XYZ file of C-alpha atoms in Angstrom:
630
model
C 2.436 -16.159 22.413
C -0.643 -17.100 20.394
C -3.984 -18.056 21.915
C -5.473 -21.407 20.941
C -8.231 -19.666 18.988
C -5.700 -17.645 16.987
C -3.628 -20.789 16.433
C -6.624 -22.693 15.025
C -7.535 -19.717 12.821
C -3.999 -19.648 11.444
C -3.878 -23.385 10.839
C -7.185 -23.166 8.969
C -5.703 -20.677 6.516
C -4.845 -23.320 3.925
C -8.095 -25.291 4.059
C -9.144 -26.202 0.525
C -5.625 -26.600 -0.858
C -4.253 -29.922 -2.080
C -1.081 -31.308 -0.441
C 0.901 -30.319 -3.550
C -0.525 -26.786 -3.478
C 0.315 -26.421 0.205
C 3.872 -27.640 -0.329
C 4.460 -25.342 -3.280
C 2.918 -22.318 -1.537
C 5.037 -22.917 1.557
C 8.307 -23.000 -0.400
C 7.405 -20.021 -2.606
C 6.443 -18.013 0.478
C 9.621 -18.836 2.388
C 11.903 -18.201 -0.581
C 10.232 -15.170 -2.188
C 7.745 -13.685 0.358
C 5.654 -11.333 -1.783
C 8.394 -10.648 -4.335
C 7.982 -11.724 -7.996
C 9.436 -15.024 -9.193
C 10.048 -16.482 -12.629
C 7.449 -18.916 -13.891
C 9.965 -21.769 -13.663
C 10.983 -20.911 -10.082
C 8.472 -23.249 -8.351
C 9.733 -26.215 -10.373
C 13.325 -25.460 -9.344
C 12.333 -24.991 -5.701
C 10.535 -28.342 -5.544
C 12.949 -30.390 -7.668
C 13.242 -33.780 -5.967
C 9.987 -33.265 -4.056
C 7.382 -32.752 -6.793
C 7.487 -33.360 -10.515
C 7.412 -30.390 -12.860
C 3.894 -31.358 -13.957
C 2.703 -31.480 -10.343
C 4.218 -28.033 -9.787
C 2.485 -26.561 -12.834
C -0.851 -28.060 -11.812
C -0.337 -26.756 -8.254
C 0.491 -23.260 -9.593
C -2.676 -23.386 -11.667
C -4.735 -24.377 -8.621
C -3.180 -21.650 -6.461
C -3.912 -19.048 -9.125
C -7.517 -20.159 -9.387
C -7.873 -20.005 -5.582
C -6.256 -16.568 -5.297
C -3.029 -17.634 -3.584
C -0.840 -16.787 -6.571
C -1.182 -14.046 -9.149
C 0.663 -13.433 -12.407
C 1.712 -10.604 -14.703
C 3.194 -10.723 -18.190
C 6.157 -8.640 -19.294
C 6.125 -6.899 -22.661
C 8.123 -9.709 -24.273
C 5.808 -12.401 -22.917
C 7.713 -13.566 -19.841
C 5.359 -14.494 -16.987
C 6.066 -13.545 -13.366
C 4.313 -15.157 -10.410
C 3.836 -13.628 -6.962
C 1.848 -14.112 -3.767
C -0.685 -11.241 -3.502
C -0.052 -8.869 -0.601
C -3.514 -9.542 0.813
C -2.548 -13.213 1.327
C 0.717 -12.600 3.190
C -0.712 -11.800 6.659
C -2.457 -15.197 6.737
C 0.805 -16.954 5.900
C 2.654 -15.054 8.634
C -0.030 -16.025 11.128
C 0.491 -19.624 10.039
C 4.228 -19.268 10.621
C 3.571 -17.720 14.017
C 1.338 -20.654 14.957
C 4.492 -22.758 15.170
C 5.800 -20.522 17.994
C 5.070 -22.317 21.269
C 5.847 -19.546 23.729
C 9.077 -17.894 24.751
C 11.234 -18.228 27.861
C 12.149 -15.217 29.969
C 14.227 -13.004 27.682
C 16.343 -11.449 30.410
C 14.197 -8.952 32.279
C 11.999 -5.983 31.479
C 13.170 -4.061 28.410
C 14.133 -0.424 28.568
C 12.836 1.875 25.840
C 15.629 2.627 23.381
C 13.490 4.616 20.963
C 9.990 5.868 21.621
C 7.430 6.213 18.859
C 6.894 9.763 17.696
C 3.531 11.201 18.689
C 0.934 12.845 16.478
C 2.125 11.674 13.031
C -1.342 12.083 11.504
C -1.788 15.555 13.023
C 1.628 16.623 11.768
C 0.831 15.461 8.250
C -2.417 17.411 8.411
C -0.485 20.524 9.392
C 1.850 20.070 6.426
C -1.137 19.780 4.068
C -2.626 22.954 5.539
C 0.661 24.795 4.998
C 0.799 23.627 1.369
C -2.786 24.783 0.782
C -1.916 28.274 2.038
C 1.537 28.689 0.543
C 1.754 26.259 -2.369
C 4.678 24.113 -3.502
C 5.734 25.680 -6.810
C 8.192 23.781 -9.012
C 11.230 25.003 -10.899
C 11.771 24.338 -14.591
C 13.635 21.164 -13.524
C 10.585 19.865 -11.689
C 11.883 20.389 -8.145
C 10.342 22.376 -5.305
C 11.519 25.976 -5.080
C 14.272 26.513 -2.534
C 12.262 28.640 -0.104
C 9.357 26.173 0.011
C 11.769 23.247 0.264
C 13.428 24.851 3.280
C 10.016 24.948 4.952
C 9.367 21.300 4.010
C 12.601 20.366 5.770
C 11.393 22.197 8.874
C 7.900 20.662 8.766
C 9.021 17.087 8.101
C 8.426 14.883 11.172
C 11.311 12.585 10.200
C 14.958 12.565 11.277
C 17.590 11.782 8.697
C 19.584 9.639 11.151
C 16.604 7.299 11.609
C 15.924 6.915 7.888
C 19.493 6.634 6.644
C 19.802 2.901 7.401
C 17.059 2.130 4.865
C 19.351 3.037 1.985
C 16.482 4.685 0.105
C 17.049 5.889 -3.435
C 14.918 8.828 -4.525
C 14.586 11.423 -7.274
C 16.574 14.668 -7.025
C 18.663 13.372 -4.117
C 21.165 16.155 -4.829
C 18.476 18.737 -3.983
C 16.066 17.111 -1.512
C 17.072 16.076 1.970
C 16.000 12.569 3.001
C 13.346 13.833 5.508
C 11.800 16.157 2.917
C 11.847 13.466 0.223
C 10.126 10.903 2.458
C 7.534 13.490 3.559
C 6.672 14.370 -0.046
C 6.742 10.721 -1.105
C 4.391 9.703 1.713
C 1.852 12.391 0.799
C 2.114 11.484 -2.896
C 1.782 7.762 -2.179
C -1.330 8.363 -0.070
C -2.818 10.340 -2.950
C -3.127 13.484 -0.832
C -0.646 15.403 -2.976
C -0.542 15.498 -6.781
C 2.011 16.911 -9.175
C 1.326 18.993 -12.271
C 3.689 20.895 -14.522
C 4.077 23.881 -12.206
C 3.459 22.739 -8.620
C 2.558 20.090 -6.081
C -1.041 20.652 -4.986
C -3.314 19.093 -2.373
C -5.872 16.762 -3.959
C -9.057 18.089 -2.374
C -11.365 15.038 -2.891
C -8.755 12.735 -1.343
C -8.163 15.247 1.460
C -11.872 15.342 2.373
C -12.016 11.530 2.432
C -8.827 11.417 4.507
C -9.952 13.853 7.215
C -13.203 11.917 7.660
C -11.319 8.737 8.612
C -10.802 7.672 12.240
C -7.189 8.092 13.316
C -6.630 4.320 13.506
C -7.673 4.019 9.861
C -5.205 6.763 8.945
C -2.527 4.845 10.843
C -3.431 1.727 8.869
C -2.841 3.424 5.518
C 0.417 4.901 6.781
C 1.518 1.460 8.015
C 0.725 -0.196 4.667
C 2.528 2.551 2.758
C 5.589 2.362 5.009
C 5.676 -1.444 4.698
C 5.434 -1.414 0.914
C 7.523 1.626 -0.035
C 10.325 1.980 2.488
C 11.364 -1.600 3.253
C 14.048 -3.492 1.365
C 12.827 -5.747 -1.441
C 14.964 -8.612 -0.111
C 12.467 -11.433 0.713
C 14.085 -12.076 4.102
C 13.724 -8.373 4.961
C 10.074 -8.548 3.932
C 9.677 -11.557 6.235
C 11.042 -9.518 9.146
C 8.540 -6.724 8.466
C 5.634 -9.092 7.934
C 6.334 -11.207 10.993
C 6.756 -8.221 13.314
C 3.414 -6.845 12.076
C 1.542 -10.141 12.286
C 2.801 -10.693 15.833
C 1.476 -7.276 16.866
C -1.867 -8.521 18.157
C -1.691 -6.454 21.352
C -0.839 -2.806 21.810
C 1.193 -1.234 24.600
C 2.796 -4.605 25.513
C 6.420 -5.516 24.926
C 6.895 -8.355 22.430
C 10.137 -10.347 22.249
C 11.660 -10.085 18.771
C 14.457 -12.665 18.894
C 12.094 -15.707 19.049
C 10.349 -14.383 15.943
C 13.642 -14.178 14.084
C 14.407 -17.730 15.185
C 11.194 -18.839 13.455
C 12.551 -17.413 10.201
C 15.866 -19.200 10.684
C 14.127 -22.496 11.362
C 11.999 -22.002 8.244
C 15.216 -21.356 6.263
C 13.976 -17.917 5.222
C 17.402 -16.296 5.645
C 19.500 -15.510 2.577
C 22.575 -13.349 3.157
C 20.879 -11.085 5.687
C 21.542 -10.316 9.336
C 18.000 -10.692 10.635
C 18.712 -9.045 13.979
C 20.283 -5.994 12.369
C 17.391 -5.796 9.908
C 14.838 -5.973 12.737
C 16.741 -3.356 14.733
C 16.825 -0.929 11.793
C 13.208 -1.529 10.878
C 11.990 -0.882 14.416
C 13.819 2.455 14.258
C 11.748 3.280 11.166
C 8.513 2.164 12.854
C 9.289 4.466 15.782
C 10.002 7.320 13.388
C 6.541 6.934 11.848
C 4.890 6.791 15.276
C 3.910 3.128 14.953
C 5.963 1.279 17.590
C 8.564 1.615 20.374
C 11.904 -0.183 20.291
C 13.302 -1.697 23.478
C 16.155 -3.851 24.741
C 16.900 -5.738 27.967
C 20.164 -5.633 29.888
C 20.949 -8.997 28.314
C 20.672 -7.492 24.821
C 17.318 -9.026 23.793
C 15.284 -6.927 21.337
C 11.652 -6.029 22.029
C 8.941 -4.153 20.162
C 5.873 -2.410 21.620
C 3.209 -1.594 19.063
C 1.221 1.623 19.472
C -1.344 0.294 16.972
C -3.002 -3.114 16.478
C -0.734 -3.928 13.537
C -1.975 -7.502 13.019
C -5.594 -6.336 12.866
C -4.745 -3.475 10.523
C -3.327 -5.887 7.945
C -6.706 -7.599 7.612
C -8.801 -6.416 4.631
C -11.935 -6.165 6.796
C -10.286 -3.991 9.462
C -12.957 -1.665 10.867
C -11.833 0.790 13.581
C -14.158 2.353 16.119
C -15.288 5.933 15.626
C -13.855 8.678 17.884
C -15.659 8.852 21.231
C -15.177 12.616 21.458
C -15.333 15.104 18.627
C -14.331 18.427 20.056
C -11.765 20.574 21.867
C -11.328 23.044 24.706
C -11.011 26.799 24.092
C -9.031 28.518 26.854
C -9.285 32.190 27.951
C -5.670 32.695 26.831
C -6.738 31.809 23.247
C -5.154 28.330 23.402
C -7.175 25.419 21.986
C -6.509 21.990 23.508
C -7.324 19.096 21.168
C -7.664 15.651 22.834
C -6.429 12.566 20.925
C -9.987 11.350 20.220
C -10.911 14.459 18.244
C -11.779 13.768 14.603
C -9.571 15.117 11.844
C -12.309 16.958 9.982
C -12.590 19.133 13.097
C -8.793 19.456 13.229
C -8.747 20.573 9.586
C -11.141 23.417 10.372
C -8.880 24.368 13.274
C -5.971 24.454 10.818
C -7.988 27.015 8.877
C -8.682 29.402 11.764
C -5.886 28.769 14.316
C -2.138 28.265 14.346
C -0.806 24.890 15.464
C 1.675 25.249 18.324
C 2.324 21.544 19.008
C 1.334 18.160 17.563
C 1.446 15.168 19.828
C -0.953 12.961 21.674
C -2.575 16.219 22.839
C -2.372 18.826 20.047
C -2.408 22.558 20.746
C -3.599 25.485 18.620
C -3.764 29.234 19.250
C -6.274 31.784 17.980
C -4.767 35.111 16.901
C -5.591 38.156 14.849
C -3.523 36.748 11.991
C -5.144 33.303 12.049
C -8.701 34.701 12.199
C -7.995 37.215 9.426
C -6.501 34.462 7.272
C -9.503 32.198 7.899
C -11.934 34.882 6.758
C -9.746 35.666 3.749
C -9.763 31.957 2.889
C -13.546 31.734 2.807
C -14.649 30.972 6.397
C -17.152 33.697 7.213
C -17.537 35.013 10.755
C -20.924 33.359 11.307
C -19.583 29.946 10.232
C -16.444 30.440 12.322
C -18.436 31.258 15.473
C -20.824 28.394 14.797
C -17.969 25.936 14.431
C -16.210 26.966 17.636
C -19.473 27.020 19.569
C -20.559 23.587 18.300
C -17.314 21.748 19.057
C -15.854 23.485 22.109
C -16.672 21.329 25.123
C -16.505 24.357 27.402
C -17.977 26.977 25.068
C -16.080 30.098 24.003
C -14.851 32.431 26.767
C -16.343 35.928 26.408
C -12.998 37.638 25.892
C -12.120 35.182 23.104
C -15.479 35.604 21.368
C -15.212 39.409 21.564
C -11.703 39.324 20.067
C -12.755 36.990 17.229
C -15.618 39.319 16.271
C -13.346 42.344 16.392
C -10.598 40.680 14.325
C -13.010 39.329 11.721
C -15.239 42.400 11.616
C -13.014 44.512 9.381
C -11.830 41.696 7.146
C -13.127 40.847 3.677
C -15.891 43.511 3.746
C -15.051 44.265 0.126
C -13.336 42.163 -2.498
C -11.879 42.128 -5.975
C -13.485 39.629 -8.358
C -12.262 38.221 -11.642
C -15.274 38.081 -13.995
C -15.908 37.320 -17.659
C -16.827 40.446 -19.614
C -18.832 40.271 -22.858
C -18.046 43.270 -25.098
C -20.182 44.162 -28.145
C -18.934 46.275 -31.043
C -21.981 48.587 -31.039
C -24.900 49.621 -28.874
C -27.328 48.119 -31.397
C -25.723 44.669 -31.078
C -25.715 45.005 -27.291
C -29.430 45.798 -27.374
C -30.097 42.677 -29.475
C -28.213 40.494 -26.956
C -29.982 42.112 -23.997
C -33.400 41.519 -25.519
C -32.957 37.881 -26.530
C -34.938 35.530 -24.211
C -32.250 32.820 -24.456
C -29.869 35.178 -22.680
C -32.348 36.317 -20.044
C -30.779 36.111 -16.590
C -27.325 35.389 -18.010
C -26.173 38.963 -18.726
C -25.626 41.869 -16.326
C -25.310 45.049 -18.383
C -22.529 47.574 -17.762
C -22.915 50.718 -19.828
C -23.779 50.659 -23.528
C -21.571 47.840 -24.882
C -20.578 45.515 -22.031
C -22.091 42.711 -19.940
C -20.917 40.577 -17.007
C -21.396 36.802 -17.493
C -21.888 34.545 -14.424
C -19.037 32.053 -13.756
C -19.465 28.780 -15.647
C -22.009 30.157 -18.150
C -19.570 31.179 -20.900
C -20.319 28.237 -23.194
C -24.083 28.642 -22.821
C -23.838 32.346 -23.657
C -21.530 31.577 -26.597
C -24.109 29.211 -28.150
C -26.975 31.677 -27.630
C -24.979 34.504 -29.240
C -24.137 32.289 -32.207
C -27.853 31.530 -32.669
C -28.675 35.247 -33.065
C -25.762 36.013 -35.374
C -23.398 37.469 -32.764
C -20.832 34.649 -32.659
C -18.011 35.610 -30.232
C -14.348 35.587 -31.174
C -12.528 32.406 -30.048
C -10.498 32.738 -26.895
C -10.701 35.348 -24.117
C -8.908 38.683 -24.059
C -6.749 39.342 -20.979
C -6.419 36.984 -18.011
C -7.382 36.827 -14.365
C -6.386 34.910 -11.230
C -8.607 32.911 -8.918
C -9.116 33.961 -5.319
C -7.093 31.646 -3.020
C -9.249 29.620 -0.662
C -8.844 27.008 2.051
C -10.719 23.760 1.174
C -13.552 23.560 3.703
C -15.860 20.549 4.109
C -19.553 21.254 4.410
C -20.992 21.591 7.902
C -23.364 18.720 7.088
C -20.458 16.299 6.599
C -18.862 16.909 10.016
C -18.719 13.807 12.167
C -19.497 11.343 9.370
C -17.032 8.656 8.299
C -15.544 8.200 4.857
C -17.182 5.753 2.499
C -15.060 2.574 2.138
C -14.710 2.967 -1.628
C -13.151 6.402 -1.119
C -10.625 5.222 1.444
C -8.050 3.425 -0.706
C -5.052 5.559 0.109
C -2.461 3.140 -1.198
C -2.274 2.166 -4.858
C 0.774 0.336 -6.153
C 2.543 2.313 -8.843
C 1.256 5.712 -7.755
C 4.039 8.199 -8.657
C 6.227 9.310 -5.775
C 9.832 10.320 -5.154
C 11.253 7.154 -3.606
C 12.249 4.314 -5.910
C 10.504 1.444 -4.145
C 12.005 -1.310 -6.324
C 8.551 -2.748 -7.019
C 7.909 -3.190 -10.744
C 4.815 -5.400 -10.997
C 2.540 -2.437 -11.721
C 4.471 -1.806 -14.940
C 3.262 -5.093 -16.425
C -0.103 -6.356 -17.628
C -2.092 -8.713 -15.444
C -1.986 -12.206 -16.924
C -5.566 -12.967 -17.903
C -4.681 -16.219 -19.678
C -4.937 -19.207 -17.323
C -3.901 -22.397 -19.176
C -5.907 -25.607 -18.994
C -4.309 -28.555 -17.155
C -4.491 -30.671 -20.319
C -2.255 -28.212 -22.182
C 0.683 -29.347 -20.012
C 0.623 -32.742 -21.751
C 0.959 -32.211 -25.516
C 0.514 -35.289 -27.703
C -1.387 -37.112 -24.976
C -3.732 -38.787 -27.492
C -0.813 -40.748 -28.990
C 0.402 -42.108 -25.637
C -0.772 -45.708 -24.954
C -3.198 -45.813 -22.047
C -1.303 -48.754 -20.567
C 1.658 -46.460 -19.830
C -0.418 -44.552 -17.298
C -2.957 -47.128 -16.105
C -0.945 -49.954 -14.585
C 2.499 -51.137 -13.518
C 4.010 -53.355 -16.203
C 7.353 -54.621 -17.346
C 8.597 -53.318 -20.685
C 11.379 -54.011 -23.161
C 14.300 -51.621 -22.492
C 13.540 -49.711 -25.711
C 9.907 -49.139 -24.664
C 11.005 -48.319 -21.118
C 13.230 -45.633 -22.606
C 10.281 -44.175 -24.542
C 8.271 -44.020 -21.338
C 11.120 -42.286 -19.493
C 11.598 -39.806 -22.351
C 7.884 -39.077 -22.312
C 8.087 -38.491 -18.561
C 11.008 -36.073 -19.087
C 9.107 -34.210 -21.822
C 6.007 -33.858 -19.646
C 8.094 -33.369 -16.470
C 6.011 -35.966 -14.718
C 6.857 -38.713 -12.226
C 7.275 -42.428 -12.832
C 6.294 -45.231 -10.470
C 9.039 -47.896 -10.349
C 8.728 -51.337 -8.775
C 11.832 -53.226 -7.732
C 11.065 -56.480 -5.959
C 8.202 -55.739 -3.575
C 9.047 -52.060 -3.198
C 7.314 -49.217 -5.107
C 9.211 -45.942 -5.501
C 8.331 -42.606 -7.096
C 11.024 -41.459 -9.510
C 11.377 -37.892 -10.793
C 13.390 -38.160 -14.037
C 15.438 -35.222 -15.270
C 17.244 -36.528 -18.376
C 17.763 -39.712 -20.406
C 21.188 -40.308 -21.934
C 23.205 -42.995 -23.709
C 22.536 -45.372 -26.573
C 21.730 -49.063 -26.244
C 23.073 -48.962 -22.701
C 20.941 -45.963 -21.699
C 20.411 -44.462 -18.258
C 18.232 -41.862 -16.623
C 19.202 -39.126 -14.153
C 16.796 -37.886 -11.493
C 15.649 -38.169 -7.864
C 13.699 -40.543 -5.719
C 10.889 -38.464 -4.264
C 11.610 -37.260 -0.741
C 8.865 -37.796 1.848
C 7.294 -34.584 3.159
C 9.317 -33.049 5.965
C 12.621 -34.635 4.907
C 15.559 -33.224 2.998
C 15.686 -33.655 -0.744
C 17.584 -36.789 -1.730
C 20.713 -36.580 -3.817
C 20.454 -36.817 -7.599
C 20.827 -40.430 -8.764
C 21.461 -42.352 -12.016
C 19.362 -45.449 -12.813
C 19.617 -48.134 -15.487
C 16.690 -50.215 -16.836
C 17.926 -53.170 -14.797
C 17.300 -51.219 -11.568
C 13.535 -51.749 -11.743
C 11.133 -54.470 -12.823
C 7.891 -52.627 -13.599
C 6.949 -49.016 -14.316
C 4.147 -46.600 -15.199
C 3.732 -42.864 -15.725
C 2.292 -40.949 -12.750
C 0.176 -38.010 -13.907
C -1.308 -35.361 -11.592
C -4.549 -35.417 -13.632
C -6.252 -38.184 -15.634
C -5.769 -38.027 -19.395
C -8.984 -37.947 -21.441
């Protein structure tokens, strides 16, 4: 399944880690995936394999090297987790153990095909919201009429999403398809909520439409992975492994061998992996990311429509669209090929009505769409220039004539909301009109009134105050802004978004779906302890206890064992000619004392059973510390 080059790359993932760090990272990854764990969890996981002190030192090393991160709850409890950016490398490492798969029972048949045109459909939804708005009721939910339209525009089917068991706000009002649509747009930062409405966030929109489609797909994939999958670590493993195995597009990939890797790694805890994979592939198809297939023998297959494994890499850099245009037909249809950039598509959303969104999108020019475009701020000259510049076949004469006719009688006059300055007398108006500080800022209307240019109110206010004509606070009356369609500048067309503006997934960004992730609620743990702090009272411990194997009186041997228990460190025991590493857990008893613990298990073997030792069971001993004491 994996090429030798990919295998070597995966196996080099952990270069620079100590054996203890590798062992601890492996067990934390298998048990928790990217989910948070208690600070004591690594010690419990590795009991019988590493001492507690070795675990703490390994955690410290992994934090310093970026393989573990930590947050602190309000009451001081620390949580550890593997950062999401590190998970793809660990899945590639797990995949490197897959040595190829036998014939899985024939060519799979497509059970569920990926939906086409997800990005174009989302763009159409944003355009509809810009034109019509998403006003909210006093309870903070979308008005019924707009919500009905959201249900119609949503590209998702409830039957495909139901298996996820998603919990979301206002579930008694919102359908599942509408809730996921709104949540996706909110999570991507394209939609924002204020007290009265959901609105399109224009700066994010302009960055979004300048992205190549594959980059859009990447942000959708990351959002889907993080927000709509179960928090169960085994379920996260299924999602992560399916993505990391998706190195090739448009080729069927056997799923069952991947699930077997998880079983062999003991990553299964009360979860039917095959059912989880089946349900998750249904979701991937719903979002247009992958096809689901099955052979006659019942073997599951996945066929990625995107290079999922590449998209998970932080340095993913997609190619720019090869074509950036469309075809205008004599019947007023506009055919948009899949390579067309989305900034061009957004301008089409302004001046044409979308009739279909798929691999090949279709729009239609009409009197209504042209009139609405002009009303929204796209003037006839700019409209003609846009269509001329990006139509591969030009504009048919009949279409151009109709556009000019439709636009010619639109927006020739307009109503404008302006700020009016009103003086109490003609004399005061004359003083204001003659002051040089107000030159160019006032347009006189009659004897007492002036029009103030937009945005100059504060400047005029200060100038009036300086000449003794301080205005009354506040503004009499109210006005409404002219609705407009956000239009990028002509100069920006065809350019790509800057990387720093392209972060369309931020953990903790408000949405509708309760994702179950809570790490963003806590403060990042900036305090990284020193290794020496794990060994309090070290200056009072005799150096001989740690430097060499020696025989001790039973009372001194007990002190050494108790010190090992306090520090959670290992003890080297010599019995005859054999040296053994002992991991003590507790010392008990009086004169006839004993110690409970484990003999360390060699790497790759099962943990040995807990054992009880007496002082007579060994001849010499010394403390084994993971760092030298100074």
